[in-house]
Amino acid sequence: MSFDFPAPLSTLPPGGVGRVVAIHGGRGPSLRLRRLGVRPGALVRVATVGRWGGPVLVEVDGCQVALGRGLAQHILVEPCGPSPGNGH
Amino acid sequence: MATDRWGAGKAGRSPPRVALVGQPNSGKSTLFNAIVGYRAVASNFPGTTVEALRGRANVGGRRVEVVDLPGTYSLLGGDLAERVTREFLLSGDVDAVIQVADASLLGRSLELTLELAELGIPMVVCLNMADEAEHKGIKIDRERLEGILGVPVVLTVATRGVGLRELSAALSQACPARPPSYPPEIEAALKNLEKLGISSRALALQLLLGAPLEGMAAELKEEVERIRRGLSVQGEDLALLLADHRNLLASRIFREAVKVERGRVGWRERLDDLLMHPLLAYPFLLLTLFLLFWLTFWIGGSLEGLLSPALAGLSEAVRAALGEGGWAQFLAGALDGLLAGIGIALPYLLPFYLLLALLEDSGYLPRIGFLLDGLMHRIGLHGKSVIPLLLGYGCSVPAVLATRILEDERDRYVTAALSVLIPCAARTVVIFGLVGRFLGPVAAFALYLGNILVVGLAGRVLRRFLPGLGAGLILEIPPYRVPTLRTLLGKTWLRLRDFLKIAGPLLIISSAFLELFRALGWEVWLNRLTLFLTWPLGLPPQAGVPLIFGVLRKELSLVLLTQAFGTTDLGSVLTTGQLLVFTVFVIFYIPCMATLGALWREMGLRRTVFVLLGTTGLALFLGLVSRLFATLAL
Ligand SMILES: Nc1nc2c(ncn2[C@@H]2O[C@H](COP(=O)(O)OP(=O)(O)OP(=O)(O)O)[C@@H](O)[C@H]2O)c(=O)[nH]1
Ligand SMILES: [Mg+2]
C-alpha cells in the first residue's frame, strides 16, 4: 500500500476499498448520504467510476449507490483494501 | 379466540386502513398488486411510486383498505415523494403498518423499523425478496427477530405470491413495536413533551428536530420551543445523532438475528462488467434504445397490417347496416374514429408497453442515470433526472410526477419541462404511423435522435434562465432482475386499459364532433381559425381541426387527420414534406390536457403557462425548420 492516510473517495480506483472517516460539505449531504448507509465508519468499495467526471459507483452495506463526483470528493476515506492499479 | 390486537380503526373507520411502508424498491407496489390485484405500477428502480394509492381487499377474512406509499429511507428529510409518506404516517389516519423490507438489504431496513416503531401504530415486518436474500447467503432467524422487535415478522416473495397467507395471518397479530431508547437527555425531552400532551414519540421527535409548530396554542408553542432549545444538540446535528443511534441499534439486532454466509456470484454481477463498462456501456445504451423503437416499429407495423383489413371490413359493414342519413352518418363517423384509433394506435402501443415494462423491470434505467450523469451536468441537471425523462417515452404524466424524486426544486421544474418534449407512446404512434410508414424507419429514427438534441439544447437555454446545480447525485442502483411474465403482462395491461378507458371515449366523441362540425358547415371555419398555424407550416387547412383535437390526446391528431381526409393512406393526400412537418409539430406543441393538468398540480399555473407557450413556440419554429429542410432536401 502506497498510502493509507485519508483521501477523497473520488481518488479510489475501481476495486478499491476504504473506510469512511469523515463527510465534509455540511450536514445536508451528511444526512442524505447517511440514509443510504454512507456514514463515518462504513466500509465502501468502489465498483466503477463514470466517464467525463461522472459519478462513482460504490458498494455499501451490500447495495450499490451512485454518488456524484462532487459528493465523492467530500467523502474522506481511509484506503484499506485491495486496489488493483495501485502499487504492484 | 382470533381476536385482533387492533380494532376496527380509530374513529370507527371502516374498513381499517393498512399502509405499506418501506425503503424504495423493496417491493411494496408488487405486494400491493398481489393483495388487491394489479393496480400499481411496480418497476425495478427506487422511486417508482410517488403518490399514495388505495385499494380494498379481504385480508385474513376481513375487509381492509390497503395503501401503497412512496418508498422512504427514513422519516427524516427526503424528497417530495418521501414527504408524502411521512405526512401520511404522521397524520394518524393509519390503523396498521406493514413494513416491506428488502430482506437482502436487511441492515438498512432495520433502521427504518426502529423509526416506524416510534409511531406506536400496530405493525408487521414483511421481509420481502426472501429469494434474493437466500441467493446472497443471508440467513434470517425470523423468530429471533420477532422476539427482539416485538412484532410479527414474515418472509415473502411478492413477485410470486409466496408468503401472502402468512402475511394475512400475521396482520391480525400486529402490534406496536418496541421503540428504541435514545440517550437520557433526549428521552427526558420526549417525556416532557409527553407531559404536554404530545403522546406520539414520532411526532415529538419531529418537533425536537424543528418541525414547524403551526396551529399550536401559543403557550404550548413556547413550552415546546423551550424544550427544543434546552437540548445540547439541535437541528441537523440532532438528526445525525438520532440516525447514528438507530444505526447502532439496528446493526446490533442484525448481528443477533442474521447470519451471512457466502453468497453465489452469478450472471447479474458479471452483467455490469459489460453494461457499465467505461467504453462499451455507451454503444450498448444506444443499441438498447434503438432496439426498443425498432422492435416497436417492426412488430407494430406487422400487427397493423393484420388488423386494419379486419377493422376496415367492420367499418364497411356497419356503414352498410346503418344506411344513409344524418344520424347514421354521425354514428358511423363516431365508430370510424374508434376503429381508426384502435387500428392505428393499439398495434404500436402493445409492443411498446411490453418492451418498456421489460426495460423498467430489468434495473437498467437507474444505470442509464449513472451513465449519463456527467452529460446531464451540461444542462445543469443530474443523472437522477434521466429517470423521469426516460419515463417520458411512455407517458408524460408519470414523467412529470416522477420529478418528485428529485430533491431540488429547480431540477424538478427543468426536468418536468424537458420531459414533456420527449415523444410519449402516443406521439410514437404518430411518428411511426406517419413518418415511419410513409418516409421510412430511418426518418423516424432521425426524429428520435433529433428530439434528444432539441431536448439537450432546450436544457441549455433553460439553464440560462434558471442557473444552478443542486446537490450531487445520490442514486441507489438495484440489482438486475428478471421480470416475471405476470408482472410484465400486468403492467402492460394496466397501461393499455388506461388507453382504452380514456382514449376510447375521446376518440368516439371527437370523431362524432368532427362529423357534427361537417354537417353544420363549421369545419371550414375552424380550419380557417387555425390558418395562422397551418399556413406558415405549409399544411393543408384540413390539418387544423386534428391539431386542435390533438391537445386532448396526441394520437387524436393522427386519427382525426385520417378522418378529415377520409383515408388512412395519408401518403396519397399529403406530400412527404407535409407529413414530416405535421409530425414534428405534433411532437413538440402543447402537451396534452392530462399532462398540462399534472404540470399545473406539480408546478403551479405560471410555470405551466410558460411550458405551454414555450412548447408551442418551439413547435412552430421546428415546424418551419422542417419545412425548409423538406423543400431543400426532399
Ligand atoms: N426477486 C424478487 N423481486 C421482487 C420481489 N418483490 C418485488 N420484486 C421486484 O422488485 C422491483 C421493485 O418492486 P416495486 O414493487 O416497484 O417496489 P416498491 O417498493 O414499490 O418501490 P418504490 O415505489 O420505488 O418505493 C420490481 O422489479 C419487482 O418486480 C421479490 O420478492 N423477489
Ligand atoms: Mg412502489
mmCIF file of N, CA and C in Angstrom, chain A residues 27-28 30-37 39 48-52 54-57 61-68 71, chain B residues 73-74 76 78 82 105 108 111 136 236-237 240 243-244 247 276 278-279 282 370 373 407 471-477:
data_model
loop_
_atom_site.group_PDB
_atom_site.id
_atom_site.type_symbol
_atom_site.label_atom_id
_atom_site.label_comp_id
_atom_site.label_asym_id
_atom_site.label_seq_id
_atom_site.Cartn_x
_atom_site.Cartn_y
_atom_site.Cartn_z
ATOM 1 N N ARG A 27 -24.006 19.571 6.766
ATOM 2 C CA ARG A 27 -24.814 18.486 7.313
ATOM 3 C C ARG A 27 -25.808 17.949 6.309
ATOM 4 N N GLY A 28 -26.216 18.800 5.364
ATOM 5 C CA GLY A 28 -27.189 18.357 4.359
ATOM 6 C C GLY A 28 -26.730 17.088 3.664
ATOM 7 N N SER A 30 -24.387 15.083 4.519
ATOM 8 C CA SER A 30 -24.177 14.019 5.504
ATOM 9 C C SER A 30 -25.460 13.246 5.749
ATOM 10 N N LEU A 31 -26.536 13.998 5.959
ATOM 11 C CA LEU A 31 -27.802 13.339 6.251
ATOM 12 C C LEU A 31 -28.287 12.535 5.055
ATOM 13 N N ARG A 32 -28.159 13.147 3.880
ATOM 14 C CA ARG A 32 -28.633 12.454 2.679
ATOM 15 C C ARG A 32 -27.864 11.166 2.451
ATOM 16 N N LEU A 33 -26.555 11.233 2.698
ATOM 17 C CA LEU A 33 -25.722 10.056 2.484
ATOM 18 C C LEU A 33 -26.002 8.989 3.535
ATOM 19 N N ARG A 34 -26.245 9.443 4.743
ATOM 20 C CA ARG A 34 -26.450 8.518 5.837
ATOM 21 C C ARG A 34 -27.659 7.608 5.599
ATOM 22 N N ARG A 35 -28.664 8.188 4.936
ATOM 23 C CA ARG A 35 -29.870 7.405 4.684
ATOM 24 C C ARG A 35 -29.552 6.177 3.847
ATOM 25 N N LEU A 36 -28.485 6.247 3.072
ATOM 26 C CA LEU A 36 -28.116 5.093 2.248
ATOM 27 C C LEU A 36 -26.935 4.333 2.826
ATOM 28 N N GLY A 37 -26.606 4.620 4.064
ATOM 29 C CA GLY A 37 -25.574 3.830 4.715
ATOM 30 C C GLY A 37 -24.166 4.369 4.590
ATOM 31 N N ARG A 39 -21.762 6.517 6.022
ATOM 32 C CA ARG A 39 -21.540 7.270 7.260
ATOM 33 C C ARG A 39 -20.149 6.962 7.762
ATOM 34 N N THR A 48 -17.219 1.061 -9.942
ATOM 35 C CA THR A 48 -16.785 1.685 -11.198
ATOM 36 C C THR A 48 -16.764 3.189 -11.011
ATOM 37 N N VAL A 49 -16.084 3.838 -11.912
ATOM 38 C CA VAL A 49 -16.059 5.287 -11.915
ATOM 39 C C VAL A 49 -16.533 5.751 -13.287
ATOM 40 N N GLY A 50 -17.516 6.646 -13.292
ATOM 41 C CA GLY A 50 -18.083 7.081 -14.559
ATOM 42 C C GLY A 50 -17.127 7.953 -15.350
ATOM 43 N N ARG A 51 -17.374 8.005 -16.651
ATOM 44 C CA ARG A 51 -16.518 8.833 -17.502
ATOM 45 C C ARG A 51 -16.953 10.289 -17.452
ATOM 46 N N TRP A 52 -16.156 11.132 -18.010
ATOM 47 C CA TRP A 52 -16.465 12.558 -18.135
ATOM 48 C C TRP A 52 -16.905 13.158 -16.803
ATOM 49 N N GLY A 54 -18.083 11.711 -14.412
ATOM 50 C CA GLY A 54 -19.306 11.037 -13.979
ATOM 51 C C GLY A 54 -19.207 10.556 -12.548
ATOM 52 N N PRO A 55 -20.269 9.935 -12.077
ATOM 53 C CA PRO A 55 -20.327 9.547 -10.668
ATOM 54 C C PRO A 55 -19.439 8.350 -10.336
ATOM 55 N N VAL A 56 -19.346 8.093 -9.055
ATOM 56 C CA VAL A 56 -18.621 6.937 -8.559
ATOM 57 C C VAL A 56 -19.664 5.937 -8.095
ATOM 58 N N LEU A 57 -19.521 4.694 -8.527
ATOM 59 C CA LEU A 57 -20.460 3.667 -8.084
ATOM 60 C C LEU A 57 -19.817 2.916 -6.936
ATOM 61 N N ASP A 61 -22.900 -1.674 2.480
ATOM 62 C CA ASP A 61 -23.964 -2.459 3.104
ATOM 63 C C ASP A 61 -24.615 -3.427 2.128
ATOM 64 N N GLY A 62 -23.860 -3.928 1.177
ATOM 65 C CA GLY A 62 -24.419 -4.903 0.240
ATOM 66 C C GLY A 62 -25.311 -4.299 -0.819
ATOM 67 N N CYS A 63 -25.260 -2.975 -0.972
ATOM 68 C CA CYS A 63 -26.073 -2.394 -2.027
ATOM 69 C C CYS A 63 -25.277 -1.341 -2.771
ATOM 70 N N GLN A 64 -25.623 -1.136 -4.042
ATOM 71 C CA GLN A 64 -24.842 -0.218 -4.858
ATOM 72 C C GLN A 64 -25.478 1.158 -4.878
ATOM 73 N N VAL A 65 -24.639 2.172 -4.725
ATOM 74 C CA VAL A 65 -25.126 3.541 -4.733
ATOM 75 C C VAL A 65 -24.245 4.369 -5.660
ATOM 76 N N ALA A 66 -24.892 5.142 -6.542
ATOM 77 C CA ALA A 66 -24.136 6.047 -7.401
ATOM 78 C C ALA A 66 -24.015 7.387 -6.690
ATOM 79 N N LEU A 67 -22.797 7.888 -6.573
ATOM 80 C CA LEU A 67 -22.562 9.165 -5.905
ATOM 81 C C LEU A 67 -21.925 10.127 -6.899
ATOM 82 N N GLY A 68 -22.509 11.307 -7.026
ATOM 83 C CA GLY A 68 -21.943 12.316 -7.912
ATOM 84 C C GLY A 68 -20.484 12.579 -7.555
ATOM 85 N N LEU A 71 -19.858 15.027 -4.739
ATOM 86 C CA LEU A 71 -20.105 14.473 -3.410
ATOM 87 C C LEU A 71 -18.968 13.555 -2.991
ATOM 88 N N TYR B 73 -36.477 6.182 2.804
ATOM 89 C CA TYR B 73 -35.324 5.664 3.533
ATOM 90 C C TYR B 73 -35.460 5.933 5.023
ATOM 91 N N SER B 74 -36.144 7.038 5.330
ATOM 92 C CA SER B 74 -36.216 7.455 6.717
ATOM 93 C C SER B 74 -37.348 8.463 6.821
ATOM 94 N N LEU B 76 -37.033 11.158 8.223
ATOM 95 C CA LEU B 76 -36.391 12.470 8.296
ATOM 96 C C LEU B 76 -35.967 12.910 6.910
ATOM 97 N N GLY B 78 -35.586 14.067 3.016
ATOM 98 C CA GLY B 78 -36.007 13.324 1.848
ATOM 99 C C GLY B 78 -36.697 14.173 0.802
ATOM 100 N N GLU B 82 -41.011 11.123 -0.611
ATOM 101 C CA GLU B 82 -40.848 10.622 0.750
ATOM 102 C C GLU B 82 -41.692 11.425 1.729
ATOM 103 N N LEU B 105 -31.275 -6.601 2.020
ATOM 104 C CA LEU B 105 -30.606 -5.383 2.499
ATOM 105 C C LEU B 105 -31.086 -5.084 3.916
ATOM 106 N N ARG B 108 -30.068 -2.045 6.628
ATOM 107 C CA ARG B 108 -30.601 -0.706 6.456
ATOM 108 C C ARG B 108 -32.093 -0.642 6.794
ATOM 109 N N GLU B 111 -33.155 -0.049 10.440
ATOM 110 C CA GLU B 111 -33.152 1.330 10.939
ATOM 111 C C GLU B 111 -34.524 1.952 10.762
ATOM 112 N N LYS B 136 -27.999 -14.413 -1.730
ATOM 113 C CA LYS B 136 -26.844 -13.702 -1.195
ATOM 114 C C LYS B 136 -26.262 -14.397 0.027
ATOM 115 N N GLU B 236 -29.987 19.747 12.555
ATOM 116 C CA GLU B 236 -29.474 18.639 11.752
ATOM 117 C C GLU B 236 -28.465 17.797 12.518
ATOM 118 N N ASP B 237 -27.782 18.406 13.489
ATOM 119 C CA ASP B 237 -26.874 17.612 14.304
ATOM 120 C C ASP B 237 -27.639 16.574 15.098
ATOM 121 N N LEU B 240 -28.613 13.803 12.833
ATOM 122 C CA LEU B 240 -27.482 12.895 12.608
ATOM 123 C C LEU B 240 -27.283 11.982 13.801
ATOM 124 N N ALA B 243 -29.973 9.354 13.877
ATOM 125 C CA ALA B 243 -29.764 8.373 12.809
ATOM 126 C C ALA B 243 -28.637 7.416 13.177
ATOM 127 N N ASP B 244 -27.554 7.953 13.718
ATOM 128 C CA ASP B 244 -26.433 7.091 14.088
ATOM 129 C C ASP B 244 -26.797 6.165 15.236
ATOM 130 N N ASN B 247 -28.808 3.448 13.853
ATOM 131 C CA ASN B 247 -27.935 2.587 13.066
ATOM 132 C C ASN B 247 -27.189 1.599 13.954
ATOM 133 N N MET B 276 -21.841 -1.579 -17.686
ATOM 134 C CA MET B 276 -21.333 -0.378 -17.027
ATOM 135 C C MET B 276 -19.870 -0.171 -17.397
ATOM 136 N N PRO B 278 -16.640 1.250 -18.908
ATOM 137 C CA PRO B 278 -16.374 2.663 -19.217
ATOM 138 C C PRO B 278 -16.542 3.001 -20.703
ATOM 139 N N LEU B 279 -16.239 2.068 -21.584
ATOM 140 C CA LEU B 279 -16.340 2.362 -23.018
ATOM 141 C C LEU B 279 -17.550 1.717 -23.667
ATOM 142 N N TYR B 282 -21.680 2.798 -23.530
ATOM 143 C CA TYR B 282 -22.426 3.788 -24.314
ATOM 144 C C TYR B 282 -22.970 3.245 -25.631
ATOM 145 N N PHE B 370 -26.798 6.657 -14.087
ATOM 146 C CA PHE B 370 -25.382 6.691 -13.732
ATOM 147 C C PHE B 370 -24.545 7.081 -14.944
ATOM 148 N N ASP B 373 -24.931 10.852 -16.020
ATOM 149 C CA ASP B 373 -24.813 11.917 -15.017
ATOM 150 C C ASP B 373 -23.907 13.045 -15.498
ATOM 151 N N GLU B 407 -34.554 16.150 -5.449
ATOM 152 C CA GLU B 407 -34.597 16.920 -4.209
ATOM 153 C C GLU B 407 -34.713 18.408 -4.469
ATOM 154 N N ALA B 471 -27.647 19.842 -5.191
ATOM 155 C CA ALA B 471 -26.787 18.880 -4.520
ATOM 156 C C ALA B 471 -26.522 17.706 -5.437
ATOM 157 N N GLY B 472 -25.394 17.046 -5.228
ATOM 158 C CA GLY B 472 -24.960 15.995 -6.145
ATOM 159 C C GLY B 472 -25.853 14.771 -6.193
ATOM 160 N N LEU B 473 -25.532 13.911 -7.137
ATOM 161 C CA LEU B 473 -26.309 12.695 -7.366
ATOM 162 C C LEU B 473 -26.138 11.703 -6.224
ATOM 163 N N ILE B 474 -27.255 11.217 -5.699
ATOM 164 C CA ILE B 474 -27.241 10.058 -4.808
ATOM 165 C C ILE B 474 -28.343 9.149 -5.309
ATOM 166 N N LEU B 475 -27.976 8.052 -5.923
ATOM 167 C CA LEU B 475 -28.988 7.187 -6.519
ATOM 168 C C LEU B 475 -28.640 5.734 -6.247
ATOM 169 N N GLU B 476 -29.601 5.053 -5.647
ATOM 170 C CA GLU B 476 -29.385 3.642 -5.380
ATOM 171 C C GLU B 476 -29.543 2.861 -6.681
ATOM 172 N N ILE B 477 -28.614 1.946 -6.941
ATOM 173 C CA ILE B 477 -28.680 1.136 -8.160
ATOM 174 C C ILE B 477 -29.056 -0.290 -7.760
#
